[in-house]
Short mmCIF file of C-alpha atoms in Angstrom, two decimals:
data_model
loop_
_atom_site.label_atom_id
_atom_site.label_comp_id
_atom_site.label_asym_id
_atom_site.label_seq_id
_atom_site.Cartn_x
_atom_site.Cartn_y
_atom_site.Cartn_z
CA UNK M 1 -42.30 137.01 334.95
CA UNK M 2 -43.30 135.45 331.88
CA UNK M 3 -41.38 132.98 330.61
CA UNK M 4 -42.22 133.03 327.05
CA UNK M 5 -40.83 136.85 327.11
CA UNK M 6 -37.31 137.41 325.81
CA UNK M 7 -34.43 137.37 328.23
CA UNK M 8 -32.47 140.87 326.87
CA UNK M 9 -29.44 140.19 328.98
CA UNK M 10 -28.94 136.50 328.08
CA UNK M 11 -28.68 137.38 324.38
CA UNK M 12 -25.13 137.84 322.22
CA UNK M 13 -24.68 140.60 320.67
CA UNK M 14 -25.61 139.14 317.21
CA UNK M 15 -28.61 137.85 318.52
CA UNK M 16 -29.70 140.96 320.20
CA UNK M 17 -28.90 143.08 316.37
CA UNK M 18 -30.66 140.06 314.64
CA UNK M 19 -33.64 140.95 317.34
CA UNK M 20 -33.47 144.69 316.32
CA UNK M 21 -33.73 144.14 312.75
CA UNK M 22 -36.89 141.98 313.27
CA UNK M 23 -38.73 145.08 315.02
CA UNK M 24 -37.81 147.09 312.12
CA UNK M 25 -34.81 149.34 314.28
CA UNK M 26 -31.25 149.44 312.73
CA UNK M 27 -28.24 147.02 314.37
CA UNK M 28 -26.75 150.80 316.23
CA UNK M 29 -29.93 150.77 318.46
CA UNK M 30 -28.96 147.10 319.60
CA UNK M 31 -25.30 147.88 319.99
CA UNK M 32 -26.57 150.93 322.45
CA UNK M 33 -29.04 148.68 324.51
CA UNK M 34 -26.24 145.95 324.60
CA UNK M 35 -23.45 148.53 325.77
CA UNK M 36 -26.55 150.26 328.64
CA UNK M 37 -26.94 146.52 330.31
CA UNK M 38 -23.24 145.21 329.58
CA UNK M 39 -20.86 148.05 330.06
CA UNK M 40 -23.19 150.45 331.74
CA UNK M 41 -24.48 147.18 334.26
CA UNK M 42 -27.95 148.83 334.22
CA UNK M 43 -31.22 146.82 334.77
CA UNK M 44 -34.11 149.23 334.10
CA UNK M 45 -34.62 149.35 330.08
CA UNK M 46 -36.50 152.69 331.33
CA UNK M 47 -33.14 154.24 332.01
CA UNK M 48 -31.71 153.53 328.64
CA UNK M 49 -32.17 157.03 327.01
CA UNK M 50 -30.45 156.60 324.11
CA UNK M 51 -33.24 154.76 322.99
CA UNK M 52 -36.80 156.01 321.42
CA UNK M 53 -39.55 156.43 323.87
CA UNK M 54 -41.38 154.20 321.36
CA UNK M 55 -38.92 151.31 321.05
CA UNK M 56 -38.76 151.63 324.71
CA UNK M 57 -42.48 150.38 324.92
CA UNK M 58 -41.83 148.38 322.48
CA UNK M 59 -39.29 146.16 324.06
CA UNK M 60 -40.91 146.08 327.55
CA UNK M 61 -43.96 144.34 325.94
CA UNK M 62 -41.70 141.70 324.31
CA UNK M 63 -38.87 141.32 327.05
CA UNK M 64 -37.56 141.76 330.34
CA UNK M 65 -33.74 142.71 331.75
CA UNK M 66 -32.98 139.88 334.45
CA UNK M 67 -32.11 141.67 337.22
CA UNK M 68 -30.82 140.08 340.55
CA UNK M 69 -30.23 142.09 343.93
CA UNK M 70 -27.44 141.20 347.33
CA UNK M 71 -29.43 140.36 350.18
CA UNK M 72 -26.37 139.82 351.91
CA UNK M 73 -23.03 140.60 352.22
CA UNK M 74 -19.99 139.08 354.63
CA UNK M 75 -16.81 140.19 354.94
CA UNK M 76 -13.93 138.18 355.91
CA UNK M 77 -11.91 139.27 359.18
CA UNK M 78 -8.58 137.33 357.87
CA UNK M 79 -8.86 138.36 354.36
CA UNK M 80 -9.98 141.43 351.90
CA UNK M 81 -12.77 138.10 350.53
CA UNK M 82 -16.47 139.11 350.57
CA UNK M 83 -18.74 136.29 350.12
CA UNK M 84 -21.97 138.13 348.91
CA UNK M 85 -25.83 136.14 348.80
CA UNK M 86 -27.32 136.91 345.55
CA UNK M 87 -31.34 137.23 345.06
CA UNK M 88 -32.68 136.09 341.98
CA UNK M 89 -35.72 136.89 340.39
CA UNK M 90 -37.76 134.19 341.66
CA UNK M 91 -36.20 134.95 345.85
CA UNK M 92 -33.92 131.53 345.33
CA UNK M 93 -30.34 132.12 346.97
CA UNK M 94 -26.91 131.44 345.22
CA UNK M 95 -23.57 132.61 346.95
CA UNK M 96 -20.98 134.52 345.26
CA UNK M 97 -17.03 135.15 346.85
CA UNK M 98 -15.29 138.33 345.46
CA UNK M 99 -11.23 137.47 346.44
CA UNK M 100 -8.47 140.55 346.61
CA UNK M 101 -4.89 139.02 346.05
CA UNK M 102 -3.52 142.28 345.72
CA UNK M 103 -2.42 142.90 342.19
CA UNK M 104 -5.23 141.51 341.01
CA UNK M 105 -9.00 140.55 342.01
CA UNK M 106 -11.22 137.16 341.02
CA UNK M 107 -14.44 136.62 341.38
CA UNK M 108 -15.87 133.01 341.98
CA UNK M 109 -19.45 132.88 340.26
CA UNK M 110 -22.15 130.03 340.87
CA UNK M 111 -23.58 128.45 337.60
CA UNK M 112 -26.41 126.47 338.98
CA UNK M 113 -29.23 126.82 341.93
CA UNK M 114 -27.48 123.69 343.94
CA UNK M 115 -26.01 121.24 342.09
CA UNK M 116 -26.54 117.55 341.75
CA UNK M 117 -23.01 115.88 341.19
CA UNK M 118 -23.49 114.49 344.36
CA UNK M 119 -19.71 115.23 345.82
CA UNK M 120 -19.24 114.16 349.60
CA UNK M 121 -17.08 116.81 350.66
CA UNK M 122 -18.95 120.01 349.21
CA UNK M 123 -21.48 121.69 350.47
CA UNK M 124 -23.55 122.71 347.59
CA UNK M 125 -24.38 119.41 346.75
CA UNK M 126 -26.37 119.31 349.95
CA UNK M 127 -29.85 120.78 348.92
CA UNK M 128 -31.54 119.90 346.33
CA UNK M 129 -30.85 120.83 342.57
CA UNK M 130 -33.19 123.62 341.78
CA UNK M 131 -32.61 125.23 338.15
CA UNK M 132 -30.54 126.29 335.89
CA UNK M 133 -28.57 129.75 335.72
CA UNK M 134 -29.14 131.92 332.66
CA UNK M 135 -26.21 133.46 331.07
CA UNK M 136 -27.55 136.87 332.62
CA UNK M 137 -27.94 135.88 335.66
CA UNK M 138 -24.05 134.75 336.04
CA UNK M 139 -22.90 138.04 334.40
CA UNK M 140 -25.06 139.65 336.80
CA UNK M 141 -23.15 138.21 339.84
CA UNK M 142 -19.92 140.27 338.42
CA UNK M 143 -21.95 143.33 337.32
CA UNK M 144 -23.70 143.81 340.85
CA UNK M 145 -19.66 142.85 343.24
CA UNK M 146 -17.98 145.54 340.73
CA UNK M 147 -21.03 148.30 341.37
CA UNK M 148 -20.63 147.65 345.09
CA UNK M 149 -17.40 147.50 345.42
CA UNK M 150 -16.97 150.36 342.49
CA UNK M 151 -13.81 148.16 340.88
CA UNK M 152 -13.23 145.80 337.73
CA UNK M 153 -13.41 141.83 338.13
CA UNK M 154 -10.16 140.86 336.47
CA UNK M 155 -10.61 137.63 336.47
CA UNK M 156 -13.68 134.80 336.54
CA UNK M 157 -13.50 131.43 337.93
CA UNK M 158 -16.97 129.56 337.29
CA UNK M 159 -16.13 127.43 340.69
CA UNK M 160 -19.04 128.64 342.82
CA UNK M 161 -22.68 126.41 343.43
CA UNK M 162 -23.45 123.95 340.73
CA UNK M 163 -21.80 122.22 337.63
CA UNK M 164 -21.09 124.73 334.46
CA UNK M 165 -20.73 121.75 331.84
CA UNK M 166 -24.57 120.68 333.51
CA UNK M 167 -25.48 124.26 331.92
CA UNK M 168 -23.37 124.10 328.85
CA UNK M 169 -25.60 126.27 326.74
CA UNK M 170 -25.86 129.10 329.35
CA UNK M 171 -22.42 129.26 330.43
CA UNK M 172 -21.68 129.26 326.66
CA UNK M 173 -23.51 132.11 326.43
CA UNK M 174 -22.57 133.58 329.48
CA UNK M 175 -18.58 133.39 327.80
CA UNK M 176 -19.45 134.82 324.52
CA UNK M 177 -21.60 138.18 325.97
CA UNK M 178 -18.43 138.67 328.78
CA UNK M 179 -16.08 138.73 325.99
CA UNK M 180 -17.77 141.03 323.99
CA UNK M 181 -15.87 144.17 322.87
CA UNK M 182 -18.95 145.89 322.88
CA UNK M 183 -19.52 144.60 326.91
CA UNK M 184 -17.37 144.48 329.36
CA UNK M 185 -14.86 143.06 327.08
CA UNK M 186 -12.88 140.83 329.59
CA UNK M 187 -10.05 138.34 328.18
CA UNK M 188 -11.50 134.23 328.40
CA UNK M 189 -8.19 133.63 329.31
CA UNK M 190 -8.90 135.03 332.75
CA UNK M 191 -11.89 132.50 332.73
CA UNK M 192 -11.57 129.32 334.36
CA UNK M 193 -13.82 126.48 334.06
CA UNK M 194 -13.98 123.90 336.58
CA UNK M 195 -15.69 120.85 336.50
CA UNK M 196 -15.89 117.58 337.88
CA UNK M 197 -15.48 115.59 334.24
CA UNK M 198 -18.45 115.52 332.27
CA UNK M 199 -16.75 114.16 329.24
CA UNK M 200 -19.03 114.81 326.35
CA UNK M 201 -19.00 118.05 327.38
CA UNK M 202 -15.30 118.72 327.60
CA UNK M 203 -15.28 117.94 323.83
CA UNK M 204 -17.73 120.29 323.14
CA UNK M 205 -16.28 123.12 324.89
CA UNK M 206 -12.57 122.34 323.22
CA UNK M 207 -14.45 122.36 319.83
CA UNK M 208 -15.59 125.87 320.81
CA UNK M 209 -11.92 126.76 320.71
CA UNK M 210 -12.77 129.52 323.25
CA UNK M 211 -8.88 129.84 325.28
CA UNK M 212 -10.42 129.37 328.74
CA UNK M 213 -8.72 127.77 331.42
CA UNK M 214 -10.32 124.00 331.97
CA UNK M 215 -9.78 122.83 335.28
CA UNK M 216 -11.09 119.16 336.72
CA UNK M 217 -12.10 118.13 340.22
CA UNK M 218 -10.16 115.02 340.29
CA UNK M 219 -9.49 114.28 344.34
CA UNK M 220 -8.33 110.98 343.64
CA UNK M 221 -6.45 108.84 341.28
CA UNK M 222 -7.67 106.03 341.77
CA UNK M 223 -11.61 105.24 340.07
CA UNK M 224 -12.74 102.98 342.84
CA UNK M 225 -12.00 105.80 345.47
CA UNK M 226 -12.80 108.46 343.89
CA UNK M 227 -15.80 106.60 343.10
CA UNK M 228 -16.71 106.41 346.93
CA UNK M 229 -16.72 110.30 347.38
CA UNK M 230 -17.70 111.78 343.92
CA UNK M 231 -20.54 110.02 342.08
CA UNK M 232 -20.62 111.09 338.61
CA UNK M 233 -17.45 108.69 338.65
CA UNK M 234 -20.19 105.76 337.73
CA UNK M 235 -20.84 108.10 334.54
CA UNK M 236 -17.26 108.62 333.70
CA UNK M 237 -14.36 107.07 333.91
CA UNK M 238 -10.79 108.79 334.77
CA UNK M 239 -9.35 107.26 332.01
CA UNK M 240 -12.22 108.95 329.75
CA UNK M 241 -11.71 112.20 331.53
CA UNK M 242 -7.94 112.11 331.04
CA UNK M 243 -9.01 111.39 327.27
CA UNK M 244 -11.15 114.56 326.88
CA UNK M 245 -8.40 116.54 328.48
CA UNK M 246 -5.62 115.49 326.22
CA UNK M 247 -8.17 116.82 323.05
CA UNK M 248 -9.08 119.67 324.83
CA UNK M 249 -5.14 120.65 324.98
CA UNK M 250 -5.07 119.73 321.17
CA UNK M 251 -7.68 122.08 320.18
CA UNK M 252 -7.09 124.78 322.15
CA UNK M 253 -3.39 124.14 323.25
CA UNK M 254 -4.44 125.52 327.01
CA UNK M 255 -2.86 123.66 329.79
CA UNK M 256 -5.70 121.57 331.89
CA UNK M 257 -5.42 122.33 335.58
CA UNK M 258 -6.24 119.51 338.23
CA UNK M 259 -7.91 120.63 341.48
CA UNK M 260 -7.39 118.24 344.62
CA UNK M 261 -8.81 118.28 347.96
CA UNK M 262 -6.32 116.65 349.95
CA UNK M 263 -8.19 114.65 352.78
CA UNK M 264 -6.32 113.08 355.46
CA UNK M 265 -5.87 109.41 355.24
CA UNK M 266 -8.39 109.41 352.23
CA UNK M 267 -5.79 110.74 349.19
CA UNK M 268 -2.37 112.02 351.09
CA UNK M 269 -0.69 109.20 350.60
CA UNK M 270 2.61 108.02 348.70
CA UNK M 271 0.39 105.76 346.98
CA UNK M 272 -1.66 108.60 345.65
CA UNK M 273 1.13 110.48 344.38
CA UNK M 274 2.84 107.90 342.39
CA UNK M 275 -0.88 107.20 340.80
CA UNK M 276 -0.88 110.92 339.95
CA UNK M 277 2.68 110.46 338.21
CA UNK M 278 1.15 107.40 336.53
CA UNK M 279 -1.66 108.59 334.64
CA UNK M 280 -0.89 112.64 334.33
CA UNK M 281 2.32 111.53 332.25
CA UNK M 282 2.49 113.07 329.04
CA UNK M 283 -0.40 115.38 329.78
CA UNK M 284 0.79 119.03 329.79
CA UNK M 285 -0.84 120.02 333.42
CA UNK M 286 -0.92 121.19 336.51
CA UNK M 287 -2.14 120.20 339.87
CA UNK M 288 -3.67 122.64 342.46
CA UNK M 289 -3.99 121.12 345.91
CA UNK M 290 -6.82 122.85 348.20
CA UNK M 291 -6.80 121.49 351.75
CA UNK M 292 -10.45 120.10 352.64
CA UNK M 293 -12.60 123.35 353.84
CA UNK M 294 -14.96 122.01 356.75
CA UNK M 295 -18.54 121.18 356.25
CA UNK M 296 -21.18 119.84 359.12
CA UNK M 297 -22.44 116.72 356.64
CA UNK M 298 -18.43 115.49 355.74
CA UNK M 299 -16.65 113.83 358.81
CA UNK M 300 -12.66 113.89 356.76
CA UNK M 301 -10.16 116.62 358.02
CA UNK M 302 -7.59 118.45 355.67
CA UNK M 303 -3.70 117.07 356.96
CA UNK M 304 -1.73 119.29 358.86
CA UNK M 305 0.01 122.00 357.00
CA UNK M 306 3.69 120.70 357.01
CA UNK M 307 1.85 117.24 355.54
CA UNK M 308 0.35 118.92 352.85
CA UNK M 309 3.87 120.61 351.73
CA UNK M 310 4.96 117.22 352.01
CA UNK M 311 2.88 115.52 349.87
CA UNK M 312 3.30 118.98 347.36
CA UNK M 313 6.75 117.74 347.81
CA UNK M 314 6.53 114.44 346.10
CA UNK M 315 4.06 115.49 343.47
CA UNK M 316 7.17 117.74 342.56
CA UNK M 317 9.88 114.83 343.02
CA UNK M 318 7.92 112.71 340.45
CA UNK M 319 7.84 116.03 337.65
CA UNK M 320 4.47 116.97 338.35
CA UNK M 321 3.94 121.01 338.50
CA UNK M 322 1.84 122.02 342.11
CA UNK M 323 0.90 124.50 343.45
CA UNK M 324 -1.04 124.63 347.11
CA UNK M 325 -4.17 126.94 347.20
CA UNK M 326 -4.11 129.50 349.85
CA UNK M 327 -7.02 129.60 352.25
CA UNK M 328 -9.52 132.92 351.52
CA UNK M 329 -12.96 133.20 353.28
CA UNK M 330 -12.66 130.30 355.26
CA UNK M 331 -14.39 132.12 358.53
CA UNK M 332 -17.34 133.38 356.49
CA UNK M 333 -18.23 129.85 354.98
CA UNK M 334 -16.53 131.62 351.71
CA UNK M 335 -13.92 128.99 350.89
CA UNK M 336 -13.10 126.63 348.10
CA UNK M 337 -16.44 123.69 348.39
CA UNK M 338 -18.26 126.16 351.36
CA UNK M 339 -20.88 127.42 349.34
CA UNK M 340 -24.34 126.69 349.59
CA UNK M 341 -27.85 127.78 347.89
CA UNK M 342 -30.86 128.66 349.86
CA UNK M 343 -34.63 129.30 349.33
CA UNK M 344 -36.54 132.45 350.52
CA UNK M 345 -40.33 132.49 350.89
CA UNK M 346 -41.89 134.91 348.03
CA UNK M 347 -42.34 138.24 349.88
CA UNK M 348 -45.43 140.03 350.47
#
């Protein structure tokens, strides 16, 4: 694939009419192509008859669709969760988890070919940082679970393999083309971005003034420890991240979500809760508590399950709003900090 040729399904809507106009068509003939790859999920620009033989041609010399394939798909034997492995263009791996709670169905998208945050505890953080996601190639993860599963993705939660704020411009993207009225059209307030705190970007993303839900790994209170198990801590500081949070809710007025792997004998303790009181107060938030998921390369264990409703118990007794997230996937490697990228040989 040549990279110098134009990635169709990365491009917004106004930069696909701006395109159009360029090659002499009228802005209709963009809105069609952008409806055949966005609401129709189709990858073959061949198949797009509403278009001109001619312009057809036209655009293959100058462009590409992205398309990505499943190479594999598990199903859960607890759970309606299907963790599915995605194959991009160039045969790298990422893992995507489709989740059924019933009413309502989420789909937990990867942003990055591994990640390099460096985390103890997760598992994509264990190979090597690869590349970048382009904006297609997350809304293809949604596009490919809702053909196979022939349903609509309610919700997105940008939790899967790598960093989003380490791909700002893509993911950016990737919000903007979802959102479209003229694509699939689905609300960014059934977005949630999670992140471990890379502050400069957190401003940038509450200057967008785009209503998605912000959510930060935070796992510990207190910087030293959290130091020891999440790295970018040396980059930035809680206090800073707690900063960025407080403008994001200004600018957007969105409530910031927490998300805490509770570790036994690492960040259960009384001590840890009254830290949380200490430097959430004020901060309109919420804290989600996700019992550790096992990995082979992390040693720590999640607390027993009356523990954890204990310690849920005195986040509540000092006015802090928790919630405890229910285990989904956890037999097919599907769960929360379980998900790993992989590298396939080029095929013959």
């Amino acid at each position: 694939m040549e990279n110098k040729k134009i990635e169709f399904n990365s491009l917004k809507i106004e930069e696909l009419e701006d395109l159009f106009l360029s090659l002499g068509e009228k802005k209709f003939r963009a809105e069609q192509f952008f409806r055949f790859m966005h609401q129709k999920k189709n990858f073959e620009i061949e198949n797009c008859k509403q278009l001109p033989k001619v312009l057809i041609e036209k655009l293959k010399e100058i462009g590409y669709i992205n398309t990505s394939s499943i190479y594999t798909k598990y199903e859960s034997k607890l759970d309606n969760t299907k963790k599915y492995l995605i194959k991009l263009y160039d045969n790298r791996i990422i893992e995507t988890v489709f989740m059924d709670y019933g009413s309502y169905c989420t789909v937990c998208i990867s942003s990055q070919v591994g990640c390099r945050m460096g985390c103890t505890f997760c598992a994509s953080t264990k190979e090597n940082f690869k590349r970048n996601l382009t904006s297609a190639e997350m809304l293809n993860q949604i596009y490919l679970i809702e053909n196979d599963l022939n349903l609509t993705i309610n919700n997105v939660v940008i939790m899967g393999i790598g960093e989003p704020l380490d791909n700002y411009n893509n993911v950016i993207g990737f919000l903007k083309i979802i959102n479209s009225e003229k694509g699939k059209n689905l609300s960014l307030r059934n977005i949630t971005i999670s992140t471990c705190g890379l502050v400069h970007n957190i401003y940038k993303l509450a200057d967008e003034k785009l209503p998605v839900t912000l959510t930060i790994s935070l796992h510990n209170p207190f910087q030293k420890e959290r130091r020891e198990i999440m790295p970018i801590s040396d980059n930035f500081s809680i206090d800073e991240i707690l900063k960025a949070c407080k403008y994001y809710f200004d600018k957007t007025s969105r409530r910031v979500s927490f998300e805490y792997t509770i570790i036994k004998g690492q960040n259960d303790s009384k001590k840890h809760a009254l830290e949380l009181k200490n430097i959430l107060k004020g901060l309109n938030c919420h804290i989600n508590i996700i019992p550790l998921n096992s990995i082979k390369e992390f040693d720590g264990v999640a607390p027993s399950t009356k523990y954890i409703y204990v310690f849920k118990s005195m986040l509540e007794n000092y006015g802090i709003n928790a919630t405890i997230r229910k285990k989904q996937g956890d037999d097919i490697n599907g769960a929360c900090g379980q998900l790993r990228q992989g590298v396939l040989q080029e095929e013959n």
